[in-house]
Short mmCIF file of C-alpha atoms in Angstrom, two decimals:
data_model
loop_
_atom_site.label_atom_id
_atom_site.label_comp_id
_atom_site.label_asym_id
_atom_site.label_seq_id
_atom_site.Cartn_x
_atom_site.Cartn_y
_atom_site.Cartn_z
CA UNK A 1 24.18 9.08 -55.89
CA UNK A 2 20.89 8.00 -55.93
CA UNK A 3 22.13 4.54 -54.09
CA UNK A 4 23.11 6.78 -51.45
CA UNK A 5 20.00 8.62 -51.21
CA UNK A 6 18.30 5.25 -51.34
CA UNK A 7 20.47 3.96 -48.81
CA UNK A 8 19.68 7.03 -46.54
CA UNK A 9 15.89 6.77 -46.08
CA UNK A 10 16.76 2.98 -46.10
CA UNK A 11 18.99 3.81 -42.58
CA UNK A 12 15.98 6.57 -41.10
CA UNK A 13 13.12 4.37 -40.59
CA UNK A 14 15.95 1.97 -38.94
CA UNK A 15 17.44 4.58 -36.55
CA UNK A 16 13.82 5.56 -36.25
CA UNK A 17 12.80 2.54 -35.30
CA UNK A 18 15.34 1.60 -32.60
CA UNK A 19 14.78 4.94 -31.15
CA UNK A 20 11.45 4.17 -30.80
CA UNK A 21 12.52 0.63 -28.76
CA UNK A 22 15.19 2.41 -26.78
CA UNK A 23 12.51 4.84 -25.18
CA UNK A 24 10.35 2.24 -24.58
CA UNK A 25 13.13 -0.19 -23.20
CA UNK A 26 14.01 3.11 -21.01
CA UNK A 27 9.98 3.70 -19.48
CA UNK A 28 8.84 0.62 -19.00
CA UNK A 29 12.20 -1.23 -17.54
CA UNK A 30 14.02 1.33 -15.59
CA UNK A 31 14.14 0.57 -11.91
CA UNK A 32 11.64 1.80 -9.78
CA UNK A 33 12.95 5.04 -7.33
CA UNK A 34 11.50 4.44 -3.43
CA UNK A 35 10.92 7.53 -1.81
CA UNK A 36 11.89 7.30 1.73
CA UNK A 37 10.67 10.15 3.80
CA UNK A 38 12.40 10.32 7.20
CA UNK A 39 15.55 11.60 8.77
CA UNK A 40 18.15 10.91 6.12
CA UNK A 41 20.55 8.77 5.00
CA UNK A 42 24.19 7.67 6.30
CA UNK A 43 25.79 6.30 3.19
CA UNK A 44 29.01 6.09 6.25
CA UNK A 45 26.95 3.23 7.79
CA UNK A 46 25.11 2.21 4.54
CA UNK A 47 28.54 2.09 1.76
CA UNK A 48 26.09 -0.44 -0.44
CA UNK A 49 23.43 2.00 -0.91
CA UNK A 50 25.73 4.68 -2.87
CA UNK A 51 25.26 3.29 -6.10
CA UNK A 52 21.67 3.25 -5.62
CA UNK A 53 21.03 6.66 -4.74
CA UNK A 54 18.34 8.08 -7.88
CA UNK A 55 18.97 11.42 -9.55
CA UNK A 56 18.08 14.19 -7.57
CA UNK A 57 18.89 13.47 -4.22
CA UNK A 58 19.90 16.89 -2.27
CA UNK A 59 22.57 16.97 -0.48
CA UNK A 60 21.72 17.56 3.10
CA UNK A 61 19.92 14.32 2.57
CA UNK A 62 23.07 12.66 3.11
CA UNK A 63 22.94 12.85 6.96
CA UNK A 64 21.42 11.09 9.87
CA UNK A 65 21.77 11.52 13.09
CA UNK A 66 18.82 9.52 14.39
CA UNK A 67 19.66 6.77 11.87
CA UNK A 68 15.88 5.61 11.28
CA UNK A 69 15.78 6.69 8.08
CA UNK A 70 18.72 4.97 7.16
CA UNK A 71 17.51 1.92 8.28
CA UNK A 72 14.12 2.02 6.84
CA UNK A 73 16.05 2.88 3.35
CA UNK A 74 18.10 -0.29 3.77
CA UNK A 75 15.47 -2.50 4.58
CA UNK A 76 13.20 -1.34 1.33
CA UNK A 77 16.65 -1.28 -1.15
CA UNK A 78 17.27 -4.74 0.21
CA UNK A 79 13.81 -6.26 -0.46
CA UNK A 80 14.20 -4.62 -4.20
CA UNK A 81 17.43 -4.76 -5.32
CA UNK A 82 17.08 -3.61 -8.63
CA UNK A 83 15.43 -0.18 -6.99
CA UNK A 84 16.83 2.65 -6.45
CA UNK A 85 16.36 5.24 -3.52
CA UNK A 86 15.67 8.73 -2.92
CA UNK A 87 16.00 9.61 0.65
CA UNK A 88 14.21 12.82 1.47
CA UNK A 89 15.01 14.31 4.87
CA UNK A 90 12.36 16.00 6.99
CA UNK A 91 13.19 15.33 10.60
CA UNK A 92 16.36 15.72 12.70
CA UNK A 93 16.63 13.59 15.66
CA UNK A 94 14.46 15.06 18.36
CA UNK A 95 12.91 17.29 15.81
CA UNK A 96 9.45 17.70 14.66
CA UNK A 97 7.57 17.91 11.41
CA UNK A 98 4.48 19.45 10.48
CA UNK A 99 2.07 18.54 7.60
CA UNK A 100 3.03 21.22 5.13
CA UNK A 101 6.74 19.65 5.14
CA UNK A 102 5.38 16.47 4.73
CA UNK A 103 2.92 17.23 1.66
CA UNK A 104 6.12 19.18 0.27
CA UNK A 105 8.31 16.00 0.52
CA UNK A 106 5.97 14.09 -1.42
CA UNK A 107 5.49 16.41 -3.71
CA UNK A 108 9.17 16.63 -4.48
CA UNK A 109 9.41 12.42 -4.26
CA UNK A 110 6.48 12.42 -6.95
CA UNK A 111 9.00 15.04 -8.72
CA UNK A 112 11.72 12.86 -8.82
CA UNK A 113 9.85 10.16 -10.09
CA UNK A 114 9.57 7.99 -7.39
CA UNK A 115 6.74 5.19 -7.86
CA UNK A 116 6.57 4.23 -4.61
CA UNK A 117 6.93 6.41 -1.50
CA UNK A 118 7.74 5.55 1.91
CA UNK A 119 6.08 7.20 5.18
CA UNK A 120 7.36 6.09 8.48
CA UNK A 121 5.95 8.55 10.81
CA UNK A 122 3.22 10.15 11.48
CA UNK A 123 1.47 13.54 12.19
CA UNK A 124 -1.27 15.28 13.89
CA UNK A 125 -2.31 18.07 12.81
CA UNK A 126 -4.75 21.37 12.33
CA UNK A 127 -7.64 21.03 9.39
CA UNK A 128 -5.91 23.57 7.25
CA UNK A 129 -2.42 21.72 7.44
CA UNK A 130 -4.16 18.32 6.82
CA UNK A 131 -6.20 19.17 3.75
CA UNK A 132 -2.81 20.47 1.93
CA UNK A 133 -0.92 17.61 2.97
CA UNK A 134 -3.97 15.28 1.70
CA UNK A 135 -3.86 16.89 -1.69
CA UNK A 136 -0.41 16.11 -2.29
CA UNK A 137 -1.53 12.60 -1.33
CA UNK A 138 -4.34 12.72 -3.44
CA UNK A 139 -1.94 13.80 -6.24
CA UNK A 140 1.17 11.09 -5.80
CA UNK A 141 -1.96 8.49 -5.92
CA UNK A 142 -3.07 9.67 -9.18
CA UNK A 143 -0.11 10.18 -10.80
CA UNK A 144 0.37 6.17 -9.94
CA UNK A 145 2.33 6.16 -6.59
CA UNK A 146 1.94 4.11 -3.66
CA UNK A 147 2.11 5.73 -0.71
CA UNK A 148 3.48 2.82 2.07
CA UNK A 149 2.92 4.28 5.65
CA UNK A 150 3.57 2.63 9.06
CA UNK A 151 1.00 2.49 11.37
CA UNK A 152 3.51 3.50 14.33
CA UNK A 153 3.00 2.88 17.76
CA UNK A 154 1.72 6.56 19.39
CA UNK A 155 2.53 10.09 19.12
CA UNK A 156 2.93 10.51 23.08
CA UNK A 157 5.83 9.62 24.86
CA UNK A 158 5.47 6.98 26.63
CA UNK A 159 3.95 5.79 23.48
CA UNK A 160 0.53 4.89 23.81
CA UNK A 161 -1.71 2.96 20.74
CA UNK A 162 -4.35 5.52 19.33
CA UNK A 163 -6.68 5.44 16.62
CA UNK A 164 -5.54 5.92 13.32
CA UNK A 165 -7.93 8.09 12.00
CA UNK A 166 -6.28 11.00 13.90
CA UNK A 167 -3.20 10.43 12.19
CA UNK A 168 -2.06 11.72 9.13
CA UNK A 169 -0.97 10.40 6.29
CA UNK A 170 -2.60 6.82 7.79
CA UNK A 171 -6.24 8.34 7.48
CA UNK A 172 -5.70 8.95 4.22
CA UNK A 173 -8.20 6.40 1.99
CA UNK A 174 -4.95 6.68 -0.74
CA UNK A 175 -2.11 5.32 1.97
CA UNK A 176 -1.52 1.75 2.42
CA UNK A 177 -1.14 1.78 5.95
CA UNK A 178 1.18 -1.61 7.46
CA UNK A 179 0.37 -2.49 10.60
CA UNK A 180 1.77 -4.94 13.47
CA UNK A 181 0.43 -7.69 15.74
CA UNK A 182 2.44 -5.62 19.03
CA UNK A 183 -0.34 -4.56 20.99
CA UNK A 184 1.42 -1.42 21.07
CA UNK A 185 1.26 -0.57 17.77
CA UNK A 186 -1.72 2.04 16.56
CA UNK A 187 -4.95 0.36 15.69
CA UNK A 188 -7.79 0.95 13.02
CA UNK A 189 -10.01 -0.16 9.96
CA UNK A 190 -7.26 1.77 8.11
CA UNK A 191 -5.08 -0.93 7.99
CA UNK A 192 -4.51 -2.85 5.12
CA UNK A 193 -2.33 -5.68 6.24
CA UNK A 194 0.38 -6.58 8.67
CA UNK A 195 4.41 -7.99 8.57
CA UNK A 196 6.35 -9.21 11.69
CA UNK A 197 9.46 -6.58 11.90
CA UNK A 198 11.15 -5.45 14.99
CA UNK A 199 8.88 -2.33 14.14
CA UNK A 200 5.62 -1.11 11.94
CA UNK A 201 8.50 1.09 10.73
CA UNK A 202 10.73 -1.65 9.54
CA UNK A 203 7.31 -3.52 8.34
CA UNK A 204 6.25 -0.46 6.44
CA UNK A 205 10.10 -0.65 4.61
CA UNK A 206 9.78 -4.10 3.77
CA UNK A 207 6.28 -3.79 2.02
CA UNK A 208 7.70 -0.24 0.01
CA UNK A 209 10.41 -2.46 -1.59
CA UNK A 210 7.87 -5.44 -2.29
CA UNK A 211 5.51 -3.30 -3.92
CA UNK A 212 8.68 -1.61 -5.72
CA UNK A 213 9.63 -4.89 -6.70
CA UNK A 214 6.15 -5.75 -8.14
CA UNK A 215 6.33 -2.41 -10.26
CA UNK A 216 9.32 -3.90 -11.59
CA UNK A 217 7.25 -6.81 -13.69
CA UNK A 218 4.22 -4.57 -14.42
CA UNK A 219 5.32 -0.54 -15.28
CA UNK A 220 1.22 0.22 -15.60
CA UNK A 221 0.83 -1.20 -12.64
CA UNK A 222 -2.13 1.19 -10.60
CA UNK A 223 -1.65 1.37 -6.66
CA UNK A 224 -5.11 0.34 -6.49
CA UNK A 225 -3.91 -3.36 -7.92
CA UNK A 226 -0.54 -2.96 -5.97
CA UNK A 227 -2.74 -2.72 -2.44
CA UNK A 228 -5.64 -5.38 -3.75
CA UNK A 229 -2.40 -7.64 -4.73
CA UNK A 230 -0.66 -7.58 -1.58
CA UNK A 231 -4.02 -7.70 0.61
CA UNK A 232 -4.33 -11.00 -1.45
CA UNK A 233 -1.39 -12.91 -0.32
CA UNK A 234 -1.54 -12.07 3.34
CA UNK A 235 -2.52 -14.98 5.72
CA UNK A 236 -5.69 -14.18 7.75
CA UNK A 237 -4.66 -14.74 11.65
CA UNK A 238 -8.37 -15.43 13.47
CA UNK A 239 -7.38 -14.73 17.36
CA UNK A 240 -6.54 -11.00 16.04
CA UNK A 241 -8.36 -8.17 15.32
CA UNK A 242 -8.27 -7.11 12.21
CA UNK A 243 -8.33 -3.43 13.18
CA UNK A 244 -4.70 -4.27 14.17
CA UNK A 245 -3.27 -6.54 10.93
CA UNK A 246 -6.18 -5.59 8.59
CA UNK A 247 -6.27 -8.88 5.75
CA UNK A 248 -3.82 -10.36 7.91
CA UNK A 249 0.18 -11.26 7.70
CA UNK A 250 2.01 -10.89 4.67
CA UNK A 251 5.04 -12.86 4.10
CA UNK A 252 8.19 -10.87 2.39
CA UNK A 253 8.57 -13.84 0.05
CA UNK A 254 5.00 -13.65 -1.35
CA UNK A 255 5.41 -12.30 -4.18
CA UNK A 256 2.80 -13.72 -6.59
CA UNK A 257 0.75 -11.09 -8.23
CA UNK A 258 -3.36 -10.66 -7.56
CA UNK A 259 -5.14 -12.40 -10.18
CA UNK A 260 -8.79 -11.70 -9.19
CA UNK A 261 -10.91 -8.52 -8.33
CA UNK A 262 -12.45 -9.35 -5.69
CA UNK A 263 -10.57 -10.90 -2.44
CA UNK A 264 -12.19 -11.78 1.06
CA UNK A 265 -10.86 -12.84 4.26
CA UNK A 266 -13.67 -14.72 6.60
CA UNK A 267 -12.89 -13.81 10.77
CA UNK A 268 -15.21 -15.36 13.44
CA UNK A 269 -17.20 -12.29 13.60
CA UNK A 270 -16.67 -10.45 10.12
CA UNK A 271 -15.57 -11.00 6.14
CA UNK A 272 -13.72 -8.07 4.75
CA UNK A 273 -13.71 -7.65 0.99
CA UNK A 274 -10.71 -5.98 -1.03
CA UNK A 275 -11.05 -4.61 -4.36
CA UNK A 276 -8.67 -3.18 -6.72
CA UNK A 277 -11.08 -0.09 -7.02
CA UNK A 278 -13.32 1.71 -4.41
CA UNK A 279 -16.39 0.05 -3.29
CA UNK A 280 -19.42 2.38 -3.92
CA UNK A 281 -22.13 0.01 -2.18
CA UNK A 282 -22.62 -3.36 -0.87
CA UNK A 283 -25.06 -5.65 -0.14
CA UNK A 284 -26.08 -8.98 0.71
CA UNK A 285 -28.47 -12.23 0.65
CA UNK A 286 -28.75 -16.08 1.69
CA UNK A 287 -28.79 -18.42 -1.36
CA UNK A 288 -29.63 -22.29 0.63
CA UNK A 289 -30.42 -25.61 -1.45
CA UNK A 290 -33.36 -26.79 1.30
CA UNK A 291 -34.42 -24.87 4.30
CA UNK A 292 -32.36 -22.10 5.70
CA UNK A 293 -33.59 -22.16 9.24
CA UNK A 294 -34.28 -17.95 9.06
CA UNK A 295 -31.48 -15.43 8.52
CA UNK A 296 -29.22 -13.90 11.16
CA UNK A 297 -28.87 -10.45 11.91
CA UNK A 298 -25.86 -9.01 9.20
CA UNK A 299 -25.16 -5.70 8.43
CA UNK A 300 -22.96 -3.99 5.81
CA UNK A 301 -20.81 -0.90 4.90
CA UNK A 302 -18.51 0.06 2.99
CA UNK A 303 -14.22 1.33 3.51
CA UNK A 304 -12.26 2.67 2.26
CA UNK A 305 -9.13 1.82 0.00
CA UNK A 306 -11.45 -0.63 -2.29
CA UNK A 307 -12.47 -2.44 1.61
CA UNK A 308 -15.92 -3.46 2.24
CA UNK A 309 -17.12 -4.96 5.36
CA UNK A 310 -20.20 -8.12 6.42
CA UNK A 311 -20.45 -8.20 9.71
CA UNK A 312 -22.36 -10.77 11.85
CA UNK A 313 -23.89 -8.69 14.76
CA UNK A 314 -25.18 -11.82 17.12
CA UNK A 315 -24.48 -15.44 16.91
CA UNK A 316 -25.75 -17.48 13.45
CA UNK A 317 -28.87 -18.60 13.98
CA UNK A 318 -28.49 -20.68 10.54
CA UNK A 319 -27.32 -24.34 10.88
CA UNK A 320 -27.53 -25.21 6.92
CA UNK A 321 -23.87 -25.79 5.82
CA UNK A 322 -25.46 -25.84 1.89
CA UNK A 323 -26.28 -22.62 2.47
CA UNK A 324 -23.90 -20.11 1.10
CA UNK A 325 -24.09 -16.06 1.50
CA UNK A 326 -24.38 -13.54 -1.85
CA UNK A 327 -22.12 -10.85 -1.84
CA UNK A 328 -22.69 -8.01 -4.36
CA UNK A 329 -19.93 -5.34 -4.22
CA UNK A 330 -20.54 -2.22 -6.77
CA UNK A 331 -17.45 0.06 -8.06
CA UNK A 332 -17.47 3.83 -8.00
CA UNK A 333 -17.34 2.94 -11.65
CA UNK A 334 -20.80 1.11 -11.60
CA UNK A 335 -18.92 -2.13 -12.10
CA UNK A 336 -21.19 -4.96 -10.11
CA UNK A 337 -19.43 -8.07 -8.74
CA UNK A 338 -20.90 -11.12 -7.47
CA UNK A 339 -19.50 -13.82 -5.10
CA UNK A 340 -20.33 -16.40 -2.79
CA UNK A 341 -19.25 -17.81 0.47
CA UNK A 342 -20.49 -20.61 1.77
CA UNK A 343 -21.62 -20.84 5.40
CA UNK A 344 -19.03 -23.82 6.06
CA UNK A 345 -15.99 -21.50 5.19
CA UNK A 346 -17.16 -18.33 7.74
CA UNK A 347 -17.83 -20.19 10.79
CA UNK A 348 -14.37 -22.02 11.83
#
């Protein structure tokens, strides 16, 4: 008897333990659910994507008529195919959405456990319906979801580019807003970075299942690091403005992970800084070994989204190529970061 009773608290610290590394096995490996927001799914069309649908997808989410939603899901399941997707319908072909069904589908993606959430449309709207639908934003970001939007090409019809600061979710400092080179497409400091796709739509998809993918090696992975990581691997493109590709063009098969905290891209005319966390304040100064030749005109300011800006308001007047300028970039957190450029690498 008592070699029983031995043998059973023995066996409970054992079943203990591997209950203890089947929980952990299950919340920090499981794959990653995309959200897709848009105008269904046709599994009809889509066959692959039925084994890949994540718990709690309704029903009537199983329809498209318009069929973009069902080709922005395929695109981000394709580019992660360990994900799985939750396709939330909100717009019929033709139809129209308002804010309030918006913030509702993300609050019922964030529900459902998605980690990354995919928006491609976008919304005007009235202040009232804005500031609920940016407090379910506010909310998916802090519970540790990305929010992936396009940046679209219009509202109107014919479509015409407009700024995306009157668009909604894209305003929002918590979106990661994907942008294209078309000179069609919508235009703004709010966008982070840029993939050639037959549409920002398409784009937007293919950056939801990298990030997804990238979720996949780190669980604790913040969207703060997920947007500073995938600004970092973009490749500046000079002749464009940046308020159309923001850090520039990201390649779907850069996938290497951010290793530092603070990232800059140098343009002709301005250096924009990305930081896993939100830039409080910025400043700058000339550091030269010899004589600097006097300073040009520079100002600063600060994004959002963890973006700072230096921008060179006239032509240099400085000729020293040993001279290099100080950035100092300080967190909301009070964190103070230090780098330089030199004067070589801006001017090119």
């Amino acid at each position: 008897m008592r070699k029983n009773v031995r043998i059973g608290f023995l066996i409970t610290p054992v079943i203990l333990v591997l209950a203890a590394v089947s929980l952990h096995f299950y919340f920090h490996h499981h794959s990653p659910v995309i959200a897709v927001i848009d105008s269904g799914l046709d599994l009809s069309k889509f066959p692959e994507l039925k084994n890949r649908l994540a718990p709690g997808t309704r029903p009537e989410a199983l329809t498209d008529s318009a069929g973009h939603g069902s080709e922005i899901a395929s695109t981000a399941a394709r580019l992660c195919e360990e994900c799985k997707i939750l396709p939330v319908k909100i717009t019929e072909e033709g139809g129209s959405t308002q804010p309030d069904d918006l913030a509702a589908a993300i609050r019922f993606s964030a529900e459902m456990g998605a980690r990354v959430i995919n928006v491609s449309l976008g919304l005007h709207g009235n202040s009232a319906a804005v500031t609920t639908l940016h407090e379910a934003v506010k909310a998916a970001a802090q519970s540790g979801i990305l929010i992936v939007a396009a940046a679209g090409a219009g509202l109107a019809n014919p479509f015409r580019p407009e700024p995306l600061s009157q668009i909604f979710p894209q305003a929002f400092s918590d979106v990661l807003v994907v942008g294209s080179p078309d000179p069609l497409s919508n235009h703004g400091p709010e966008i982070d970075l840029a993939v050639k796709a037959k549409s920002s739509s398409a784009a937007a998809a293919m950056v939801s299942g990298i990030a997804a993918k990238r979720i996949l090696r780190d669980w604790n992975v913040t969207p703060g690091r997920l947007r500073h990581g995938l600004r970092q691997q973009t490749t500046p493109i000079t002749p464009f403005d940046f308020n159309r590709i923001g850090y520039g063009m990201l390649c779907p098969a850069s996938t290497t992970p951010a290793r530092s905290d603070v990232a800059f891209r140098a343009y002709d005319t301005q250096a924009d800084f990305s930081m896993a966390t939100d830039i409080r304040e910025t400043g700058w100064s000339w550091d030269c070994t010899g004589s600097s030749g006097g300073e040009p005109p520079l100002t600063s300011n600060t994004l959002k989204k963890g973006r700072a800006r230096i921008q060179w308001i006239e032509p240099f007047s400085l000729k020293n190529p040993e001279c290099r300028l100080r950035i100092i970039l300080v967190t909301n957190e009070g964190k103070r970061h230090q780098l330089f450029i030199r004067y070589a690498d801006i001017i090119r």
